[in-house]
Amino acid sequence: MPARAIDCHVHLPTPDWLDGSMAGYVEAAEAYFRSPVQRATLAGLAGKYRELGVRAVLLAWDAETATGRPRVPNETVAAACAEYPDVFTGFGSVDPHKGEAAVAEVAAIADLGLRGVKFHPGTSGIGARQPGGQGIRLDYARPIRLDAVAAAYPGLTVIAAHFGWPWHLELIAMALHKTNIYIDISGWSPRRIPPEVIHELRGRLASQFVWGSDYPFISPERCLSELGALGLPGDVLQKVLYANAAQILGLSEP
Ligand SMILES: [Zn+2]
């Protein structure tokens, strides 16, 4: 196991997000992932990741129009990154339903020093095994919807989170076709990731996979231990855990 890793998919484990924005979703996700979600402060989160030797990419959250729930402001994530620059990097989030205001916010996200923009179109364990899926539609989570974007903007790096199961073959085809598409394996216990995905991760697409946990829904410790048990070659593990993400994020750590 390499000493360094970057967890590309970390939500804020703070009560304002879990018990505000995610209220009612958390309980469903806990049942789905079969693990309790721990609340933590930002200082606690920084300490945990520092101890693990892992950099966390913190995610803002804005799906206010569809969910009616309060966002995790981009400023909150930027402030956390400024306070703990040794362990945190951040992605902002905008709700595309906000139209012109959302476009303006993308520029503001860059000015805040955040390294990307997170959109929340679909699913993982959120809404799972609930009547109506708690109102969450799966068709918006189809990877192919990102293909036109990646084709139109070859200079744009697209990271598709949770690899789009059950349309993961669709995403694999897209990543094989377009070098600006990356696959984030977060939101899955690594030992349950479909074999077709692992086959590409250790083969042709080793340079286009990044690791994420989806903390606090799945712990980075569990992911790292299960990834270590998959028997991947050392150079593949190093790319997926660290090098690919470092390149995307422009991190110049020695
Ligand atoms: Zn997530």
PDB file of C-alpha atoms and ligand atoms in Angstrom:
ATOM      1  CA  MET A   1       0.000   0.000   0.000  1.00  0.00           C
ATOM      2  CA  PRO A   2       1.507   3.360  -0.981  1.00  0.00           C
ATOM      3  CA  ALA A   3       1.980   5.845   1.811  1.00  0.00           C
ATOM      4  CA  ARG A   4      -0.074   8.508   0.124  1.00  0.00           C
ATOM      5  CA  ALA A   5      -3.588   8.512  -1.227  1.00  0.00           C
ATOM      6  CA  ILE A   6      -6.245  11.014  -2.249  1.00  0.00           C
ATOM      7  CA  ASP A   7      -9.857  10.348  -1.325  1.00  0.00           C
ATOM      8  CA  CYS A   8     -11.696  12.137  -4.152  1.00  0.00           C
ATOM      9  CA  HIS A   9     -15.169  11.904  -2.665  1.00  0.00           C
ATOM     10  CA  VAL A  10     -15.646  13.131   0.906  1.00  0.00           C
ATOM     11  CA  HIS A  11     -18.862  14.688   2.193  1.00  0.00           C
ATOM     12  CA  LEU A  12     -18.915  16.845   5.293  1.00  0.00           C
ATOM     13  CA  PRO A  13     -19.728  14.655   8.310  1.00  0.00           C
ATOM     14  CA  THR A  14     -20.946  17.711  10.178  1.00  0.00           C
ATOM     15  CA  PRO A  15     -24.425  17.775  11.741  1.00  0.00           C
ATOM     16  CA  ASP A  16     -25.570  20.727   9.580  1.00  0.00           C
ATOM     17  CA  TRP A  17     -25.196  18.611   6.421  1.00  0.00           C
ATOM     18  CA  LEU A  18     -26.161  15.189   7.762  1.00  0.00           C
ATOM     19  CA  ASP A  19     -29.061  16.353   9.896  1.00  0.00           C
ATOM     20  CA  GLY A  20     -30.029  19.314   7.679  1.00  0.00           C
ATOM     21  CA  SER A  21     -29.518  18.718   3.966  1.00  0.00           C
ATOM     22  CA  MET A  22     -29.479  14.921   4.297  1.00  0.00           C
ATOM     23  CA  ALA A  23     -32.166  14.435   6.968  1.00  0.00           C
ATOM     24  CA  GLY A  24     -34.167  11.314   6.157  1.00  0.00           C
ATOM     25  CA  TYR A  25     -31.718  10.283   3.417  1.00  0.00           C
ATOM     26  CA  VAL A  26     -29.035   9.377   5.957  1.00  0.00           C
ATOM     27  CA  GLU A  27     -31.127   6.715   7.664  1.00  0.00           C
ATOM     28  CA  ALA A  28     -31.867   5.057   4.298  1.00  0.00           C
ATOM     29  CA  ALA A  29     -28.202   5.203   3.304  1.00  0.00           C
ATOM     30  CA  GLU A  30     -27.148   3.721   6.653  1.00  0.00           C
ATOM     31  CA  ALA A  31     -29.408   0.740   6.052  1.00  0.00           C
ATOM     32  CA  TYR A  32     -28.224   0.363   2.459  1.00  0.00           C
ATOM     33  CA  PHE A  33     -24.501   0.489   3.325  1.00  0.00           C
ATOM     34  CA  ARG A  34     -25.083  -1.425   6.565  1.00  0.00           C
ATOM     35  CA  SER A  35     -22.897   0.976   8.503  1.00  0.00           C
ATOM     36  CA  PRO A  36     -23.790   3.823  10.843  1.00  0.00           C
ATOM     37  CA  VAL A  37     -22.900   7.357   9.799  1.00  0.00           C
ATOM     38  CA  GLN A  38     -20.731   9.076  12.384  1.00  0.00           C
ATOM     39  CA  ARG A  39     -21.020  12.814  12.963  1.00  0.00           C
ATOM     40  CA  ALA A  40     -17.697  14.667  13.207  1.00  0.00           C
ATOM     41  CA  THR A  41     -16.321  18.182  13.293  1.00  0.00           C
ATOM     42  CA  LEU A  42     -14.073  19.530  10.542  1.00  0.00           C
ATOM     43  CA  ALA A  43     -11.147  19.448  12.989  1.00  0.00           C
ATOM     44  CA  GLY A  44     -11.919  15.810  13.738  1.00  0.00           C
ATOM     45  CA  LEU A  45     -12.144  15.018  10.033  1.00  0.00           C
ATOM     46  CA  ALA A  46      -8.811  16.735   9.341  1.00  0.00           C
ATOM     47  CA  GLY A  47      -7.192  14.788  12.175  1.00  0.00           C
ATOM     48  CA  LYS A  48      -8.579  11.496  10.921  1.00  0.00           C
ATOM     49  CA  TYR A  49      -7.332  11.990   7.347  1.00  0.00           C
ATOM     50  CA  ARG A  50      -3.951  13.320   8.510  1.00  0.00           C
ATOM     51  CA  GLU A  51      -3.498  10.193  10.606  1.00  0.00           C
ATOM     52  CA  LEU A  52      -4.345   8.006   7.596  1.00  0.00           C
ATOM     53  CA  GLY A  53      -1.911   9.896   5.344  1.00  0.00           C
ATOM     54  CA  VAL A  54      -4.782  10.620   2.966  1.00  0.00           C
ATOM     55  CA  ARG A  55      -5.796  13.932   1.367  1.00  0.00           C
ATOM     56  CA  ALA A  56      -9.563  14.459   1.291  1.00  0.00           C
ATOM     57  CA  VAL A  57     -11.421  16.197  -1.522  1.00  0.00           C
ATOM     58  CA  LEU A  58     -14.341  17.819   0.298  1.00  0.00           C
ATOM     59  CA  LEU A  59     -17.593  18.269  -1.603  1.00  0.00           C
ATOM     60  CA  ALA A  60     -20.015  21.150  -1.381  1.00  0.00           C
ATOM     61  CA  TRP A  61     -23.642  20.232  -2.066  1.00  0.00           C
ATOM     62  CA  ASP A  62     -26.319  22.123  -3.945  1.00  0.00           C
ATOM     63  CA  ALA A  63     -29.453  20.363  -5.092  1.00  0.00           C
ATOM     64  CA  GLU A  64     -31.809  22.885  -3.535  1.00  0.00           C
ATOM     65  CA  THR A  65     -34.274  23.132  -6.417  1.00  0.00           C
ATOM     66  CA  ALA A  66     -35.014  19.411  -6.610  1.00  0.00           C
ATOM     67  CA  THR A  67     -34.798  18.587  -2.905  1.00  0.00           C
ATOM     68  CA  GLY A  68     -35.807  21.834  -1.191  1.00  0.00           C
ATOM     69  CA  ARG A  69     -32.988  21.174   1.251  1.00  0.00           C
ATOM     70  CA  PRO A  70     -30.325  23.652   2.343  1.00  0.00           C
ATOM     71  CA  ARG A  71     -27.035  23.534   0.475  1.00  0.00           C
ATOM     72  CA  VAL A  72     -23.523  23.024   1.811  1.00  0.00           C
ATOM     73  CA  PRO A  73     -22.123  26.390   0.750  1.00  0.00           C
ATOM     74  CA  ASN A  74     -19.005  26.570  -1.383  1.00  0.00           C
ATOM     75  CA  GLU A  75     -17.639  29.071   1.125  1.00  0.00           C
ATOM     76  CA  THR A  76     -17.860  26.462   3.904  1.00  0.00           C
ATOM     77  CA  VAL A  77     -15.729  24.040   1.909  1.00  0.00           C
ATOM     78  CA  ALA A  78     -13.273  26.772   0.880  1.00  0.00           C
ATOM     79  CA  ALA A  79     -12.878  27.829   4.524  1.00  0.00           C
ATOM     80  CA  ALA A  80     -12.161  24.224   5.560  1.00  0.00           C
ATOM     81  CA  CYS A  81      -9.514  23.929   2.833  1.00  0.00           C
ATOM     82  CA  ALA A  82      -7.931  27.212   3.933  1.00  0.00           C
ATOM     83  CA  GLU A  83      -7.857  26.067   7.546  1.00  0.00           C
ATOM     84  CA  TYR A  84      -6.430  22.593   6.852  1.00  0.00           C
ATOM     85  CA  PRO A  85      -4.490  22.952   3.581  1.00  0.00           C
ATOM     86  CA  ASP A  86      -2.289  19.943   4.350  1.00  0.00           C
ATOM     87  CA  VAL A  87      -5.242  17.503   4.195  1.00  0.00           C
ATOM     88  CA  PHE A  88      -8.156  19.177   2.408  1.00  0.00           C
ATOM     89  CA  THR A  89      -8.801  20.105  -1.215  1.00  0.00           C
ATOM     90  CA  GLY A  90     -12.309  21.123  -2.241  1.00  0.00           C
ATOM     91  CA  PHE A  91     -14.913  20.982  -4.977  1.00  0.00           C
ATOM     92  CA  GLY A  92     -17.737  23.515  -5.066  1.00  0.00           C
ATOM     93  CA  SER A  93     -21.251  22.653  -6.138  1.00  0.00           C
ATOM     94  CA  VAL A  94     -23.897  24.441  -8.167  1.00  0.00           C
ATOM     95  CA  ASP A  95     -27.475  23.521  -8.913  1.00  0.00           C
ATOM     96  CA  PRO A  96     -27.871  23.733 -12.708  1.00  0.00           C
ATOM     97  CA  HIS A  97     -31.593  24.449 -12.258  1.00  0.00           C
ATOM     98  CA  LYS A  98     -30.559  27.898 -11.045  1.00  0.00           C
ATOM     99  CA  GLY A  99     -29.709  28.933 -14.608  1.00  0.00           C
ATOM    100  CA  GLU A 100     -27.665  32.122 -15.028  1.00  0.00           C
ATOM    101  CA  ALA A 101     -26.960  32.304 -11.306  1.00  0.00           C
ATOM    102  CA  ALA A 102     -25.408  28.827 -11.464  1.00  0.00           C
ATOM    103  CA  VAL A 103     -23.131  29.878 -14.320  1.00  0.00           C
ATOM    104  CA  ALA A 104     -21.932  32.889 -12.331  1.00  0.00           C
ATOM    105  CA  GLU A 105     -21.301  30.653  -9.350  1.00  0.00           C
ATOM    106  CA  VAL A 106     -18.917  28.434 -11.301  1.00  0.00           C
ATOM    107  CA  ALA A 107     -16.610  31.440 -11.701  1.00  0.00           C
ATOM    108  CA  ALA A 108     -16.996  32.221  -7.991  1.00  0.00           C
ATOM    109  CA  ILE A 109     -16.009  28.633  -7.149  1.00  0.00           C
ATOM    110  CA  ALA A 110     -12.732  29.081  -9.030  1.00  0.00           C
ATOM    111  CA  ASP A 111     -12.099  32.367  -7.217  1.00  0.00           C
ATOM    112  CA  LEU A 112     -12.554  30.562  -3.890  1.00  0.00           C
ATOM    113  CA  GLY A 113      -9.619  28.304  -4.780  1.00  0.00           C
ATOM    114  CA  LEU A 114     -11.773  25.199  -5.174  1.00  0.00           C
ATOM    115  CA  ARG A 115     -10.589  22.711  -7.798  1.00  0.00           C
ATOM    116  CA  GLY A 116     -13.766  21.497  -9.402  1.00  0.00           C
ATOM    117  CA  VAL A 117     -17.546  21.557  -9.479  1.00  0.00           C
ATOM    118  CA  LYS A 118     -19.744  18.756  -8.171  1.00  0.00           C
ATOM    119  CA  PHE A 119     -23.188  18.087  -9.600  1.00  0.00           C
ATOM    120  CA  HIS A 120     -25.677  15.812  -7.882  1.00  0.00           C
ATOM    121  CA  PRO A 121     -27.860  14.242 -10.542  1.00  0.00           C
ATOM    122  CA  GLY A 122     -28.634  10.841  -9.117  1.00  0.00           C
ATOM    123  CA  THR A 123     -28.040   8.151  -6.759  1.00  0.00           C
ATOM    124  CA  SER A 124     -25.923   5.926  -4.644  1.00  0.00           C
ATOM    125  CA  GLY A 125     -27.373   4.701  -1.362  1.00  0.00           C
ATOM    126  CA  ILE A 126     -29.379   7.917  -1.060  1.00  0.00           C
ATOM    127  CA  GLY A 127     -33.070   7.119  -1.389  1.00  0.00           C
ATOM    128  CA  ALA A 128     -32.385   3.384  -1.629  1.00  0.00           C
ATOM    129  CA  ARG A 129     -35.067   0.889  -0.571  1.00  0.00           C
ATOM    130  CA  GLN A 130     -37.586   3.662   0.097  1.00  0.00           C
ATOM    131  CA  PRO A 131     -41.019   4.215  -1.448  1.00  0.00           C
ATOM    132  CA  GLY A 132     -40.445   6.231  -4.604  1.00  0.00           C
ATOM    133  CA  GLY A 133     -36.724   6.216  -3.825  1.00  0.00           C
ATOM    134  CA  GLN A 134     -37.451   9.349  -1.787  1.00  0.00           C
ATOM    135  CA  GLY A 135     -38.260  11.082  -5.052  1.00  0.00           C
ATOM    136  CA  ILE A 136     -34.839  10.500  -6.607  1.00  0.00           C
ATOM    137  CA  ARG A 137     -34.884   9.489 -10.290  1.00  0.00           C
ATOM    138  CA  LEU A 138     -32.224   7.109 -11.564  1.00  0.00           C
ATOM    139  CA  ASP A 139     -32.336   8.125 -15.227  1.00  0.00           C
ATOM    140  CA  TYR A 140     -30.509  11.345 -14.401  1.00  0.00           C
ATOM    141  CA  ALA A 141     -27.617   9.199 -13.119  1.00  0.00           C
ATOM    142  CA  ARG A 142     -26.996   7.532 -16.480  1.00  0.00           C
ATOM    143  CA  PRO A 143     -23.359   8.098 -17.447  1.00  0.00           C
ATOM    144  CA  ILE A 144     -24.166   8.540 -21.145  1.00  0.00           C
ATOM    145  CA  ARG A 145     -25.644  11.953 -20.335  1.00  0.00           C
ATOM    146  CA  LEU A 146     -22.069  13.119 -19.601  1.00  0.00           C
ATOM    147  CA  ASP A 147     -20.746  11.888 -22.937  1.00  0.00           C
ATOM    148  CA  ALA A 148     -22.013  14.855 -24.958  1.00  0.00           C
ATOM    149  CA  VAL A 149     -20.443  17.232 -22.432  1.00  0.00           C
ATOM    150  CA  ALA A 150     -17.076  15.486 -22.592  1.00  0.00           C
ATOM    151  CA  ALA A 151     -17.251  15.485 -26.408  1.00  0.00           C
ATOM    152  CA  ALA A 152     -18.107  19.175 -26.633  1.00  0.00           C
ATOM    153  CA  TYR A 153     -15.395  20.229 -24.163  1.00  0.00           C
ATOM    154  CA  PRO A 154     -12.279  18.085 -24.654  1.00  0.00           C
ATOM    155  CA  GLY A 155     -10.325  20.348 -22.290  1.00  0.00           C
ATOM    156  CA  LEU A 156     -12.801  19.659 -19.487  1.00  0.00           C
ATOM    157  CA  THR A 157     -12.042  16.834 -17.062  1.00  0.00           C
ATOM    158  CA  VAL A 158     -15.185  14.865 -16.233  1.00  0.00           C
ATOM    159  CA  ILE A 159     -15.152  12.615 -13.154  1.00  0.00           C
ATOM    160  CA  ALA A 160     -18.147  10.277 -13.045  1.00  0.00           C
ATOM    161  CA  ALA A 161     -18.840   9.271  -9.460  1.00  0.00           C
ATOM    162  CA  HIS A 162     -19.994   5.790  -8.408  1.00  0.00           C
ATOM    163  CA  PHE A 163     -19.317   4.445 -11.946  1.00  0.00           C
ATOM    164  CA  GLY A 164     -22.980   4.548 -12.925  1.00  0.00           C
ATOM    165  CA  TRP A 165     -24.102   1.045 -11.996  1.00  0.00           C
ATOM    166  CA  PRO A 166     -26.116  -0.600 -13.599  1.00  0.00           C
ATOM    167  CA  TRP A 167     -24.879   1.343 -16.639  1.00  0.00           C
ATOM    168  CA  HIS A 168     -21.193   0.888 -15.734  1.00  0.00           C
ATOM    169  CA  LEU A 169     -20.418  -0.680 -19.134  1.00  0.00           C
ATOM    170  CA  GLU A 170     -21.715   2.512 -20.707  1.00  0.00           C
ATOM    171  CA  LEU A 171     -19.257   4.543 -18.625  1.00  0.00           C
ATOM    172  CA  ILE A 172     -16.378   2.165 -19.415  1.00  0.00           C
ATOM    173  CA  ALA A 173     -17.093   2.631 -23.130  1.00  0.00           C
ATOM    174  CA  MET A 174     -17.095   6.400 -22.659  1.00  0.00           C
ATOM    175  CA  ALA A 175     -13.772   6.381 -20.774  1.00  0.00           C
ATOM    176  CA  LEU A 176     -12.197   4.123 -23.391  1.00  0.00           C
ATOM    177  CA  HIS A 177     -13.374   6.548 -26.048  1.00  0.00           C
ATOM    178  CA  LYS A 178     -12.577   9.849 -24.349  1.00  0.00           C
ATOM    179  CA  THR A 179      -9.415  10.497 -22.363  1.00  0.00           C
ATOM    180  CA  ASN A 180     -11.027  13.383 -20.441  1.00  0.00           C
ATOM    181  CA  ILE A 181     -13.457  11.016 -18.703  1.00  0.00           C
ATOM    182  CA  TYR A 182     -12.437   9.590 -15.310  1.00  0.00           C
ATOM    183  CA  ILE A 183     -14.225   7.019 -13.182  1.00  0.00           C
ATOM    184  CA  ASP A 184     -14.581   7.484  -9.426  1.00  0.00           C
ATOM    185  CA  ILE A 185     -15.214   4.216  -7.537  1.00  0.00           C
ATOM    186  CA  SER A 186     -16.720   5.864  -4.463  1.00  0.00           C
ATOM    187  CA  GLY A 187     -19.964   4.782  -2.887  1.00  0.00           C
ATOM    188  CA  TRP A 188     -19.126   1.097  -3.195  1.00  0.00           C
ATOM    189  CA  SER A 189     -17.476  -1.289  -0.840  1.00  0.00           C
ATOM    190  CA  PRO A 190     -14.463  -2.186  -3.049  1.00  0.00           C
ATOM    191  CA  ARG A 191     -15.002  -5.928  -2.695  1.00  0.00           C
ATOM    192  CA  ARG A 192     -18.491  -5.521  -4.213  1.00  0.00           C
ATOM    193  CA  ILE A 193     -17.374  -3.544  -7.290  1.00  0.00           C
ATOM    194  CA  PRO A 194     -18.434  -5.496 -10.421  1.00  0.00           C
ATOM    195  CA  PRO A 195     -15.638  -7.557 -12.005  1.00  0.00           C
ATOM    196  CA  GLU A 196     -15.982  -5.712 -15.361  1.00  0.00           C
ATOM    197  CA  VAL A 197     -15.048  -2.485 -13.579  1.00  0.00           C
ATOM    198  CA  ILE A 198     -12.071  -3.990 -11.731  1.00  0.00           C
ATOM    199  CA  HIS A 199     -10.894  -5.570 -14.988  1.00  0.00           C
ATOM    200  CA  GLU A 200     -10.651  -2.137 -16.648  1.00  0.00           C
ATOM    201  CA  LEU A 201      -9.225  -0.499 -13.516  1.00  0.00           C
ATOM    202  CA  ARG A 202      -6.303  -2.905 -13.524  1.00  0.00           C
ATOM    203  CA  GLY A 203      -5.986  -2.852 -17.316  1.00  0.00           C
ATOM    204  CA  ARG A 204      -6.610  -0.367 -20.086  1.00  0.00           C
ATOM    205  CA  LEU A 205      -8.140   2.326 -17.893  1.00  0.00           C
ATOM    206  CA  ALA A 206      -5.674   2.290 -14.964  1.00  0.00           C
ATOM    207  CA  SER A 207      -4.841   5.938 -15.704  1.00  0.00           C
ATOM    208  CA  GLN A 208      -8.513   6.996 -15.696  1.00  0.00           C
ATOM    209  CA  PHE A 209      -9.723   5.675 -12.364  1.00  0.00           C
ATOM    210  CA  VAL A 210      -9.680   7.594  -9.096  1.00  0.00           C
ATOM    211  CA  TRP A 211     -10.450   6.405  -5.617  1.00  0.00           C
ATOM    212  CA  GLY A 212     -13.130   7.942  -3.440  1.00  0.00           C
ATOM    213  CA  SER A 213     -14.824   6.594  -0.338  1.00  0.00           C
ATOM    214  CA  ASP A 214     -18.107   8.574  -0.119  1.00  0.00           C
ATOM    215  CA  TYR A 215     -17.325   9.211   3.541  1.00  0.00           C
ATOM    216  CA  PRO A 216     -19.196   9.399   5.935  1.00  0.00           C
ATOM    217  CA  PHE A 217     -21.319   6.692   4.258  1.00  0.00           C
ATOM    218  CA  ILE A 218     -18.306   4.395   3.834  1.00  0.00           C
ATOM    219  CA  SER A 219     -15.072   4.814   5.799  1.00  0.00           C
ATOM    220  CA  PRO A 220     -11.744   5.342   4.020  1.00  0.00           C
ATOM    221  CA  GLU A 221     -10.206   2.698   6.296  1.00  0.00           C
ATOM    222  CA  ARG A 222     -12.657   0.058   5.032  1.00  0.00           C
ATOM    223  CA  CYS A 223     -12.063   1.077   1.390  1.00  0.00           C
ATOM    224  CA  LEU A 224      -8.273   1.026   1.708  1.00  0.00           C
ATOM    225  CA  SER A 225      -8.267  -2.338   3.408  1.00  0.00           C
ATOM    226  CA  GLU A 226     -10.621  -3.912   0.846  1.00  0.00           C
ATOM    227  CA  LEU A 227      -8.754  -2.340  -2.088  1.00  0.00           C
ATOM    228  CA  GLY A 228      -5.515  -3.728  -0.656  1.00  0.00           C
ATOM    229  CA  ALA A 229      -7.087  -7.194  -0.632  1.00  0.00           C
ATOM    230  CA  LEU A 230      -7.965  -7.128  -4.363  1.00  0.00           C
ATOM    231  CA  GLY A 231      -4.415  -8.115  -5.298  1.00  0.00           C
ATOM    232  CA  LEU A 232      -3.874  -5.205  -7.676  1.00  0.00           C
ATOM    233  CA  PRO A 233      -0.335  -4.582  -8.966  1.00  0.00           C
ATOM    234  CA  GLY A 234       1.481  -1.876  -6.979  1.00  0.00           C
ATOM    235  CA  ASP A 235       1.730   0.550  -9.890  1.00  0.00           C
ATOM    236  CA  VAL A 236      -2.013   0.294 -10.579  1.00  0.00           C
ATOM    237  CA  LEU A 237      -2.849   0.893  -6.920  1.00  0.00           C
ATOM    238  CA  GLN A 238      -0.543   3.905  -6.846  1.00  0.00           C
ATOM    239  CA  LYS A 239      -2.271   5.437  -9.884  1.00  0.00           C
ATOM    240  CA  VAL A 240      -5.791   4.842  -8.651  1.00  0.00           C
ATOM    241  CA  LEU A 241      -5.135   5.881  -5.068  1.00  0.00           C
ATOM    242  CA  TYR A 242      -2.920   8.854  -5.741  1.00  0.00           C
ATOM    243  CA  ALA A 243      -1.283   9.729  -9.054  1.00  0.00           C
ATOM    244  CA  ASN A 244      -4.369  10.092 -11.275  1.00  0.00           C
ATOM    245  CA  ALA A 245      -6.112  12.371  -8.795  1.00  0.00           C
ATOM    246  CA  ALA A 246      -2.949  14.364  -8.099  1.00  0.00           C
ATOM    247  CA  GLN A 247      -2.664  15.080 -11.795  1.00  0.00           C
ATOM    248  CA  ILE A 248      -6.325  16.110 -12.144  1.00  0.00           C
ATOM    249  CA  LEU A 249      -6.140  18.348  -9.079  1.00  0.00           C
ATOM    250  CA  GLY A 250      -2.789  19.844 -10.040  1.00  0.00           C
ATOM    251  CA  LEU A 251      -1.292  18.913  -6.692  1.00  0.00           C
ATOM    252  CA  SER A 252       2.436  19.404  -6.665  1.00  0.00           C
ATOM    253  CA  GLU A 253       3.292  17.537  -3.505  1.00  0.00           C
ATOM    254  CA  PRO A 254       6.808  16.099  -3.588  1.00  0.00           C
TER     255      PRO A 254
HETATM  256 ZN    ZN B   1     -21.267  11.101  -2.518  1.00  0.00          ZN
END
